[in-house]
Backbone as CSV, one residue per row, in Angstrom:
resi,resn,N_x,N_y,N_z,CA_x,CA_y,CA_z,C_x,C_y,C_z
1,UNK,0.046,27.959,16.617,-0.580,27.016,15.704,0.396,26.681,14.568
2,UNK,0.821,25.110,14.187,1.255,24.914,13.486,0.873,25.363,11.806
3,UNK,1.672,25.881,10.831,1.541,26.326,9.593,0.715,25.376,8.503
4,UNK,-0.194,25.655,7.895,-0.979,25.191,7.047,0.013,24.072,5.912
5,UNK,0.692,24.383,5.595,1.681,24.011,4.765,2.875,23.811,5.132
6,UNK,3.560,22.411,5.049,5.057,21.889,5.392,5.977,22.040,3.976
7,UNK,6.964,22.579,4.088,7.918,21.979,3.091,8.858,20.881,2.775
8,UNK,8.581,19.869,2.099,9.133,19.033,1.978,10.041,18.639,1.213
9,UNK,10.929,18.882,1.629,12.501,19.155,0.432,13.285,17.638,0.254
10,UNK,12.610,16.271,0.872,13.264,15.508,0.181,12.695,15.332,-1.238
11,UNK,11.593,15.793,-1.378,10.896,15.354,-2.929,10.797,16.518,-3.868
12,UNK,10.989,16.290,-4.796,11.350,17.031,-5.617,10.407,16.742,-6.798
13,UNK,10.094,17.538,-7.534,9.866,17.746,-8.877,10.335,18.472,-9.837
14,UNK,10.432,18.666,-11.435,10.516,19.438,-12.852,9.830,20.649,-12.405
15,UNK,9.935,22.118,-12.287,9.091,23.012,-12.287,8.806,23.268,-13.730
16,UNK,7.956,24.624,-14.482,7.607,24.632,-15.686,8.928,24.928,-16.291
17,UNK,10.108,25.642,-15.927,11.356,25.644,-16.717,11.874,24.632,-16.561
18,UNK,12.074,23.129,-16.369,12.598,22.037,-16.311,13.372,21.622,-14.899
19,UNK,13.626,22.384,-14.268,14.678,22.736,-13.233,13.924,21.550,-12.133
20,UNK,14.697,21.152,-11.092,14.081,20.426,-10.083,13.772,21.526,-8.871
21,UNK,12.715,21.452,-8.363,12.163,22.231,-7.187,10.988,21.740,-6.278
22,UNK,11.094,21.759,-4.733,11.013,21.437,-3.876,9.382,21.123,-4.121
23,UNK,8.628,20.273,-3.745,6.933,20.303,-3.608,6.784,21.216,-2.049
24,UNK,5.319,21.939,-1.931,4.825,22.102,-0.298,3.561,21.487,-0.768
25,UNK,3.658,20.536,0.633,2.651,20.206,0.517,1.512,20.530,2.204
26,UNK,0.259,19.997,2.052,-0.271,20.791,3.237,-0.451,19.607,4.401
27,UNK,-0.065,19.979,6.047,0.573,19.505,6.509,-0.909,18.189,6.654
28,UNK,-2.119,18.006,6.453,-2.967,17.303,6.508,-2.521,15.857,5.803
29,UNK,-1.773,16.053,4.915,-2.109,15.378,3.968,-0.687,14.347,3.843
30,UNK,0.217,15.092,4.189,2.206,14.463,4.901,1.892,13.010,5.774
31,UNK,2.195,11.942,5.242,2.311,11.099,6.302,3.889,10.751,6.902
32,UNK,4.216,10.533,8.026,5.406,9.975,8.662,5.974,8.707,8.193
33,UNK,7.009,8.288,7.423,7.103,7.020,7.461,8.064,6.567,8.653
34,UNK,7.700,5.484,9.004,8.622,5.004,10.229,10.210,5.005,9.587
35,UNK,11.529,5.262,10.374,12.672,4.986,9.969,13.086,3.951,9.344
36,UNK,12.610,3.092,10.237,13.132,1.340,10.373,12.705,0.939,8.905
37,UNK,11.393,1.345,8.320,11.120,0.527,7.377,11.710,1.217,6.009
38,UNK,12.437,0.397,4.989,13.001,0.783,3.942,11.474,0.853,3.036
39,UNK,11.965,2.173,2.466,10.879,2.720,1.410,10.390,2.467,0.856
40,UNK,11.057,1.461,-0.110,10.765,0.477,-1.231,10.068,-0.916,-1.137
41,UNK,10.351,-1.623,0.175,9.222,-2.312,0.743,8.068,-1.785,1.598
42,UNK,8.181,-0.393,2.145,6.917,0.239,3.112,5.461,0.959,1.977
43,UNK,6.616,0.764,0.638,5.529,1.966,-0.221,4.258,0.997,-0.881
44,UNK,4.237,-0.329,-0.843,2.750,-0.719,-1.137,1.528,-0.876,0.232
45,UNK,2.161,-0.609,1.219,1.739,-0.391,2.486,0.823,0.840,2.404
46,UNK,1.048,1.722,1.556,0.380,3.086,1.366,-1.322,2.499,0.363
47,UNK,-1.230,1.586,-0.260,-2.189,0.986,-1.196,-2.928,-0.130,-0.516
48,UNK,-2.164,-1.491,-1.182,-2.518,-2.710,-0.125,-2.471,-2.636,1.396
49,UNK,-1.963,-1.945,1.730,-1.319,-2.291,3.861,-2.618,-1.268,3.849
50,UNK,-3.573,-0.013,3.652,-4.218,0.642,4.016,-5.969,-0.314,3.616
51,UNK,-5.360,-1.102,2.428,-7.225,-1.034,1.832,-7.126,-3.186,2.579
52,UNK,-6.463,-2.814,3.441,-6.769,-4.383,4.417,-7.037,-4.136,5.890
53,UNK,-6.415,-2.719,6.355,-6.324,-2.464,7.779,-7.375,-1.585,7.903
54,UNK,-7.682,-0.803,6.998,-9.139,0.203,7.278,-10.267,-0.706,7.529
55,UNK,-10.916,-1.555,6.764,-11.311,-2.668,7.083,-11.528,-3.677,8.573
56,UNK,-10.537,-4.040,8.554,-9.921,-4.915,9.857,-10.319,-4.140,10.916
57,UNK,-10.070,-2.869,10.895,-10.295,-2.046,12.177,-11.695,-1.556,12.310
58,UNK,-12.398,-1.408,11.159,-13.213,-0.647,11.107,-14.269,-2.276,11.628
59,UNK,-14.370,-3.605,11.081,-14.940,-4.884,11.564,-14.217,-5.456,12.858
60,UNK,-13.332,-4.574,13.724,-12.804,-5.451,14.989,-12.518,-6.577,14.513
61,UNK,-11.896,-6.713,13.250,-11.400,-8.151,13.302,-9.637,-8.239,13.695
62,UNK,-9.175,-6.902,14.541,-7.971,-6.937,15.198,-7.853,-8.012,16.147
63,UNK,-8.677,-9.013,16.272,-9.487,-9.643,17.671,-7.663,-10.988,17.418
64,UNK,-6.606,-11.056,18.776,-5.990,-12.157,19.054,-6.283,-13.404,18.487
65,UNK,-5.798,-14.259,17.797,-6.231,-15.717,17.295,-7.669,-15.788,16.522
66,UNK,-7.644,-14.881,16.090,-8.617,-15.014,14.660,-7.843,-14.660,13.232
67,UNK,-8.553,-15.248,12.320,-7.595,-15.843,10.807,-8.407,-15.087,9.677
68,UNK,-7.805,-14.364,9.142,-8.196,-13.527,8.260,-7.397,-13.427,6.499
69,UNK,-8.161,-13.546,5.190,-7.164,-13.868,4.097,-7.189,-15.429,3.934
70,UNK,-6.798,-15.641,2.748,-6.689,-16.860,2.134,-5.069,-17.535,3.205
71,UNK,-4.520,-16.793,4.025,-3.811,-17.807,4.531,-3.373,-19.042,4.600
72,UNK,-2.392,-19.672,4.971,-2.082,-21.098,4.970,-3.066,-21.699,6.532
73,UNK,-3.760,-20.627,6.995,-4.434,-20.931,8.377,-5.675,-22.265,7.835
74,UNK,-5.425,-22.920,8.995,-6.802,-24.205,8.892,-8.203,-23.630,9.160
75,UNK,-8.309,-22.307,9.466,-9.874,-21.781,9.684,-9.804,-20.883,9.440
76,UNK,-10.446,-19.953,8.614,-10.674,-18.654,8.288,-12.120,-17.684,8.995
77,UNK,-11.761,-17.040,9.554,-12.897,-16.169,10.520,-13.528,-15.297,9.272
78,UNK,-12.525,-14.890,8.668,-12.834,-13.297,7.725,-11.971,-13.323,6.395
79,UNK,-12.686,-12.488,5.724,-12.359,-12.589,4.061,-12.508,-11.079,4.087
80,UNK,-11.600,-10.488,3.338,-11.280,-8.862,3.081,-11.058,-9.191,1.781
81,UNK,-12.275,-8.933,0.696,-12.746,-8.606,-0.664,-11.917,-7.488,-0.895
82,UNK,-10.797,-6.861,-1.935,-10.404,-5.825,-2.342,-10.305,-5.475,-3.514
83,UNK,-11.126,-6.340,-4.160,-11.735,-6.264,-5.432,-12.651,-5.735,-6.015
84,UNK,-12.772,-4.592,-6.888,-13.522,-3.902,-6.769,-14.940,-4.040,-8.032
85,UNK,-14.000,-5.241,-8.677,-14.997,-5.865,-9.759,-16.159,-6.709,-8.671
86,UNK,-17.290,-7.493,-9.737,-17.985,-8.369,-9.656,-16.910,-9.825,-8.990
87,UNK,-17.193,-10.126,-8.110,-16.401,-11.427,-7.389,-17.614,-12.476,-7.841
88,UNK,-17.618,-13.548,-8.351,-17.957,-14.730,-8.657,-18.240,-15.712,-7.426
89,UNK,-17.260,-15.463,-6.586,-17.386,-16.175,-4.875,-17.988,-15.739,-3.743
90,UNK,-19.113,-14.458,-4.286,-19.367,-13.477,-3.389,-20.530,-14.413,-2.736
91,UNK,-21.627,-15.412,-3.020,-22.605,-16.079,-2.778,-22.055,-16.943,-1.753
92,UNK,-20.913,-17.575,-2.027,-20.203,-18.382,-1.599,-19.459,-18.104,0.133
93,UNK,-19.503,-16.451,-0.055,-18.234,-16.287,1.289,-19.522,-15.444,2.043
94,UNK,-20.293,-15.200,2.100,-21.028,-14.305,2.888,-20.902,-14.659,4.298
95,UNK,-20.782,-15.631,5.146,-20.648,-16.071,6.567,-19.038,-14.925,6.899
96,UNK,-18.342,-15.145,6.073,-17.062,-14.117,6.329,-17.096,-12.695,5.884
97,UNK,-17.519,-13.037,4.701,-16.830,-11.481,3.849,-17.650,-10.438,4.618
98,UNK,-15.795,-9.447,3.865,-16.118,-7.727,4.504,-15.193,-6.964,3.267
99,UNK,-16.565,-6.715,2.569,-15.395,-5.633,1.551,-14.511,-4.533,2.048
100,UNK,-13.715,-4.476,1.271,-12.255,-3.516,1.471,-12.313,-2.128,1.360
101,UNK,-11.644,-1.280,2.016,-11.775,0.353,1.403,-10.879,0.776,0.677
102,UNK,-11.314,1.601,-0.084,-10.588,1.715,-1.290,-9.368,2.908,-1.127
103,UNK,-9.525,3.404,0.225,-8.404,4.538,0.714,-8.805,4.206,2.306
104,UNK,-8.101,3.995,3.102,-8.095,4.764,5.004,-8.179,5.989,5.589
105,UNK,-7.665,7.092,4.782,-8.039,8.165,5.396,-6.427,8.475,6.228
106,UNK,-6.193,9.641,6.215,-4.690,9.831,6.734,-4.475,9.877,8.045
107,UNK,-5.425,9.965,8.927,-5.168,9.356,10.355,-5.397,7.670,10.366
108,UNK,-6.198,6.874,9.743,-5.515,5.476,9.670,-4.333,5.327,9.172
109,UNK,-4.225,5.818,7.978,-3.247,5.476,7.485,-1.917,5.678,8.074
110,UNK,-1.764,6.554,8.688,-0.688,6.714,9.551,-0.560,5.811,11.087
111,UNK,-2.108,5.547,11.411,-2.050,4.582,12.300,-1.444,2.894,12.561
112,UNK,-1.556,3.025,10.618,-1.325,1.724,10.070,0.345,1.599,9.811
113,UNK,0.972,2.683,9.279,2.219,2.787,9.339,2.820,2.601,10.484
114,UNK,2.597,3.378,11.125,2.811,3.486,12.596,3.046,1.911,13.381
115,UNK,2.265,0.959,13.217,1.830,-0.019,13.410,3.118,-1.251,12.957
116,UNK,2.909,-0.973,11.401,4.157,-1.713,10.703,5.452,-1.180,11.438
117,UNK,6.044,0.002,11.616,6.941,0.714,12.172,7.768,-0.170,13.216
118,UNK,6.024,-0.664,14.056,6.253,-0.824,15.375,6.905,-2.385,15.260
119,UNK,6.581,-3.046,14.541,6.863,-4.719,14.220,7.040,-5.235,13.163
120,UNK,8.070,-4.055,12.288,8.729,-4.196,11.191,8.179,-4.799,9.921
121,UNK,6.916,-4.520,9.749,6.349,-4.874,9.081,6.523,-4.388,7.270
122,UNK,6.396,-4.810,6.581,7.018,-4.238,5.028,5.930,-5.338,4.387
123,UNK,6.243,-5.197,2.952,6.101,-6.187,1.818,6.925,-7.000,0.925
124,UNK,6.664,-7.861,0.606,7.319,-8.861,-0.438,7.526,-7.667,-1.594
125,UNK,8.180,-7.695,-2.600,8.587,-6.368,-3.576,9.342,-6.909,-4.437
126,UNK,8.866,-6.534,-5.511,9.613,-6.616,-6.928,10.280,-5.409,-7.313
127,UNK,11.451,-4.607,-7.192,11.808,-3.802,-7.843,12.065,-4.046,-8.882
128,UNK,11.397,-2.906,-10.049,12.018,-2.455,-11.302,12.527,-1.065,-11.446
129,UNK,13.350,-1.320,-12.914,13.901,-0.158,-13.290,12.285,0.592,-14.287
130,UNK,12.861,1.837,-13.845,11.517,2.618,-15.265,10.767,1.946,-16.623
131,UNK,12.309,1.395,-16.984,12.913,1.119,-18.661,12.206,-0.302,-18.709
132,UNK,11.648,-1.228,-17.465,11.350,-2.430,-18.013,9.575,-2.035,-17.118
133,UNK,8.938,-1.206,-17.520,7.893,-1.151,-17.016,6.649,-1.567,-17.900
134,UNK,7.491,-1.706,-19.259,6.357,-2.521,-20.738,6.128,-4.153,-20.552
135,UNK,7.603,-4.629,-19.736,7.609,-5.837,-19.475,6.834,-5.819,-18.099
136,UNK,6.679,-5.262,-17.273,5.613,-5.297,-16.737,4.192,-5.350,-16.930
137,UNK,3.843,-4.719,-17.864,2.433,-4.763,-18.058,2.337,-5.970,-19.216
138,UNK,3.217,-6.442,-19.541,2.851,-8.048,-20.381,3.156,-8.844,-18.711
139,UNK,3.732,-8.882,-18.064,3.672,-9.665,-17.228,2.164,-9.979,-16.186
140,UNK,1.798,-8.771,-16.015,0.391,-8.721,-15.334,-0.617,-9.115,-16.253
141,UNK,-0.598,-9.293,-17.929,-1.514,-9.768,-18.684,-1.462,-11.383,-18.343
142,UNK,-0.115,-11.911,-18.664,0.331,-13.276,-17.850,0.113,-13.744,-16.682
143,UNK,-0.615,-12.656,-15.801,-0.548,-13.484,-14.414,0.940,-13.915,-13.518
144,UNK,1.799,-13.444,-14.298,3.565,-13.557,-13.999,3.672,-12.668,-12.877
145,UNK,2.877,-12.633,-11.601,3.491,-11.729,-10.689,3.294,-12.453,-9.142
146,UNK,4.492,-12.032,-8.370,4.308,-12.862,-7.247,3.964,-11.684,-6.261
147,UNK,4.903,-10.790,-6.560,5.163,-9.496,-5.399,4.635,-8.539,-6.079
148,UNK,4.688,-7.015,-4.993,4.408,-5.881,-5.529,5.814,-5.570,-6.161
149,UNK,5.310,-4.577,-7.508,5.925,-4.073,-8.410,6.319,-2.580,-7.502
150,UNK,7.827,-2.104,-7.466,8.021,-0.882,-7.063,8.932,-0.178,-7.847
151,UNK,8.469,0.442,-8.785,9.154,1.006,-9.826,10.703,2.259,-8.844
152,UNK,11.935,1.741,-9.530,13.001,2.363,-8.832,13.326,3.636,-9.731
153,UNK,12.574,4.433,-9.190,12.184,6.060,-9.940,13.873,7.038,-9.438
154,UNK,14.210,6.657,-8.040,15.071,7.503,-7.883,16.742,7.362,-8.939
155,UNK,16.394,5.910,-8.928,17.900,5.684,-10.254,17.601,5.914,-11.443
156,UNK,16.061,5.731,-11.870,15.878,6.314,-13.444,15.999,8.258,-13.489
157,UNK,15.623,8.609,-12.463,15.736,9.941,-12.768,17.104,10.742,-12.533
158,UNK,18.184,9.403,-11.730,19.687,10.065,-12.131,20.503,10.016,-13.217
159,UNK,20.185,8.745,-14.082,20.080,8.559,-15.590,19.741,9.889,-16.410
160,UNK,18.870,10.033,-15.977,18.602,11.397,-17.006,19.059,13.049,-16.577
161,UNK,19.525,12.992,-15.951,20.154,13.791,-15.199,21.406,14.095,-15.623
Protein backbone atom coordinates (compact mmCIF):
# COMPACT_ATOMS: atom_id res chain seq x y z
CA UNK A 1 0.00 0.00 0.00
CA UNK A 2 1.13 3.21 -1.08
CA UNK A 3 2.29 5.75 1.98
CA UNK A 4 -0.21 8.17 3.40
CA UNK A 5 2.03 11.05 2.76
CA UNK A 6 4.29 12.07 -0.42
CA UNK A 7 7.19 14.31 -0.16
CA UNK A 8 7.32 16.96 -2.24
CA UNK A 9 10.63 18.62 -2.55
CA UNK A 10 10.00 20.86 -5.47
CA UNK A 11 8.06 23.25 -3.05
CA UNK A 12 9.36 24.67 -0.50
CA UNK A 13 8.57 26.84 2.34
CA UNK A 14 10.19 29.35 5.52
CA UNK A 15 10.15 26.80 8.46
CA UNK A 16 9.72 28.60 12.06
CA UNK A 17 13.66 29.40 12.01
CA UNK A 18 13.42 31.13 8.60
CA UNK A 19 15.30 28.45 6.72
CA UNK A 20 13.58 26.96 3.49
CA UNK A 21 12.20 23.33 4.01
CA UNK A 22 10.52 20.83 2.04
CA UNK A 23 6.31 20.69 2.52
CA UNK A 24 4.71 16.70 2.88
CA UNK A 25 1.92 16.75 1.79
CA UNK A 26 -0.82 13.79 1.84
CA UNK A 27 -0.84 11.84 -1.20
CA UNK A 28 -4.93 12.56 -1.59
CA UNK A 29 -4.61 15.82 -2.00
CA UNK A 30 -1.06 16.07 -4.77
CA UNK A 31 -2.35 16.69 -8.12
CA UNK A 32 -0.14 15.70 -11.37
CA UNK A 33 0.44 18.49 -13.59
CA UNK A 34 0.82 17.43 -17.17
CA UNK A 35 4.58 18.17 -18.51
CA UNK A 36 3.60 19.82 -21.67
CA UNK A 37 1.74 22.51 -19.95
CA UNK A 38 3.90 25.49 -18.60
CA UNK A 39 2.91 26.32 -14.99
CA UNK A 40 2.23 29.71 -15.24
CA UNK A 41 -0.43 29.34 -17.86
CA UNK A 42 -1.84 25.71 -16.35
CA UNK A 43 -2.15 27.41 -12.74
CA UNK A 44 -5.63 29.25 -13.28
CA UNK A 45 -6.79 25.92 -14.61
CA UNK A 46 -6.64 24.84 -10.87
CA UNK A 47 -9.54 27.78 -10.16
CA UNK A 48 -11.33 28.80 -13.42
CA UNK A 49 -10.45 25.39 -15.68
CA UNK A 50 -12.05 23.33 -12.48
CA UNK A 51 -15.24 25.68 -11.49
CA UNK A 52 -16.32 25.34 -15.59
CA UNK A 53 -15.52 21.56 -16.10
CA UNK A 54 -17.07 20.21 -12.77
CA UNK A 55 -20.13 21.63 -14.06
CA UNK A 56 -19.95 20.67 -17.77
CA UNK A 57 -19.45 17.16 -16.69
CA UNK A 58 -21.52 16.94 -13.99
CA UNK A 59 -24.74 18.59 -16.83
CA UNK A 60 -23.31 16.29 -19.88
CA UNK A 61 -22.86 19.31 -21.54
CA UNK A 62 -19.42 17.51 -22.88
CA UNK A 63 -22.07 16.68 -25.72
CA UNK A 64 -19.92 17.30 -29.65
CA UNK A 65 -21.29 20.63 -31.33
CA UNK A 66 -22.98 22.17 -28.51
CA UNK A 67 -21.97 25.97 -27.44
CA UNK A 68 -21.41 26.80 -24.09
CA UNK A 69 -20.18 30.60 -22.49
CA UNK A 70 -20.67 33.89 -23.89
CA UNK A 71 -18.60 32.75 -26.95
CA UNK A 72 -18.27 34.34 -30.32
CA UNK A 73 -20.71 31.10 -31.16
CA UNK A 74 -24.17 32.11 -33.07
CA UNK A 75 -26.18 29.77 -30.53
CA UNK A 76 -25.61 29.18 -27.11
CA UNK A 77 -26.96 25.71 -25.61
CA UNK A 78 -25.56 26.54 -21.94
CA UNK A 79 -24.50 29.29 -19.61
CA UNK A 80 -22.02 28.27 -16.64
CA UNK A 81 -22.91 31.09 -13.90
CA UNK A 82 -19.55 31.32 -11.74
CA UNK A 83 -20.64 33.97 -9.93
CA UNK A 84 -21.28 33.61 -6.76
CA UNK A 85 -23.08 36.97 -6.11
CA UNK A 86 -26.78 37.84 -6.99
CA UNK A 87 -26.68 37.76 -11.11
CA UNK A 88 -29.23 40.38 -12.38
CA UNK A 89 -29.60 38.05 -15.71
CA UNK A 90 -30.57 35.13 -13.74
CA UNK A 91 -34.59 35.59 -14.87
CA UNK A 92 -33.35 36.12 -18.13
CA UNK A 93 -31.03 32.84 -18.80
CA UNK A 94 -33.02 30.09 -17.13
CA UNK A 95 -33.69 28.00 -20.59
CA UNK A 96 -29.63 27.61 -20.28
CA UNK A 97 -28.19 28.32 -17.03
CA UNK A 98 -26.20 25.87 -14.78
CA UNK A 99 -24.46 27.32 -11.86
CA UNK A 100 -20.77 26.66 -11.35
CA UNK A 101 -18.88 24.72 -8.54
CA UNK A 102 -17.01 26.41 -6.49
CA UNK A 103 -14.14 23.51 -6.22
CA UNK A 104 -14.19 19.83 -8.46
CA UNK A 105 -12.91 17.70 -6.10
CA UNK A 106 -9.33 16.12 -6.77
CA UNK A 107 -10.29 13.28 -8.90
CA UNK A 108 -11.99 15.87 -11.36
CA UNK A 109 -9.69 17.98 -11.01
CA UNK A 110 -7.07 15.92 -12.11
CA UNK A 111 -9.39 14.57 -14.71
CA UNK A 112 -9.57 18.05 -15.96
CA UNK A 113 -5.83 18.55 -16.05
CA UNK A 114 -5.34 15.52 -17.48
CA UNK A 115 -7.63 16.57 -20.22
CA UNK A 116 -5.85 20.04 -20.91
CA UNK A 117 -2.52 17.87 -20.86
CA UNK A 118 -4.04 15.91 -23.50
CA UNK A 119 -4.81 19.03 -26.07
CA UNK A 120 -2.60 21.52 -24.72
CA UNK A 121 -4.85 23.35 -23.24
CA UNK A 122 -3.60 26.49 -20.83
CA UNK A 123 -4.86 30.10 -20.25
CA UNK A 124 -4.51 33.57 -21.52
CA UNK A 125 -2.11 35.03 -18.40
CA UNK A 126 -0.93 38.10 -17.16
CA UNK A 127 2.24 37.65 -15.33
CA UNK A 128 3.27 39.86 -12.52
CA UNK A 129 6.06 40.55 -10.39
CA UNK A 130 5.08 40.43 -6.35
CA UNK A 131 6.14 44.25 -6.18
CA UNK A 132 3.31 45.39 -8.66
CA UNK A 133 0.50 43.44 -6.96
CA UNK A 134 -1.06 47.09 -5.45
CA UNK A 135 -1.27 47.95 -9.10
CA UNK A 136 -3.17 45.12 -9.44
CA UNK A 137 -5.78 45.54 -7.16
CA UNK A 138 -6.39 49.28 -8.57
CA UNK A 139 -6.54 47.60 -11.79
CA UNK A 140 -9.40 45.10 -10.90
CA UNK A 141 -11.23 48.23 -9.20
CA UNK A 142 -10.91 49.62 -12.99
CA UNK A 143 -12.14 46.74 -14.67
CA UNK A 144 -8.41 46.95 -16.45
CA UNK A 145 -8.12 43.20 -16.81
CA UNK A 146 -8.12 41.02 -19.81
CA UNK A 147 -6.26 37.79 -18.56
CA UNK A 148 -5.59 35.88 -15.46
CA UNK A 149 -3.24 37.53 -13.09
CA UNK A 150 -0.25 34.97 -12.15
CA UNK A 151 1.77 36.43 -9.64
CA UNK A 152 5.73 35.36 -10.54
CA UNK A 153 6.46 34.22 -6.83
CA UNK A 154 9.47 32.10 -7.89
CA UNK A 155 11.63 35.41 -9.03
CA UNK A 156 10.31 37.49 -6.10
CA UNK A 157 11.46 34.98 -3.65
CA UNK A 158 15.09 34.88 -5.34
CA UNK A 159 15.23 38.63 -4.77
CA UNK A 160 15.06 38.12 -1.31
CA UNK A 161 17.21 35.53 -1.02
Amino acid sequence: MAPATVEVSAWAAKDSSGHLAPFTFSRRFVLKMPTNLPLDAAAPLLCAGITVYSPMKHYQMDVAGKHFGVAVAKTIDYIIDTVSASDPLNPYLTQWYVRGSGTGGIKETQEMLDLCGEHNITCMIEKIPISYINTVIERLEKVDVKYHFVIDIGNGLKSEN
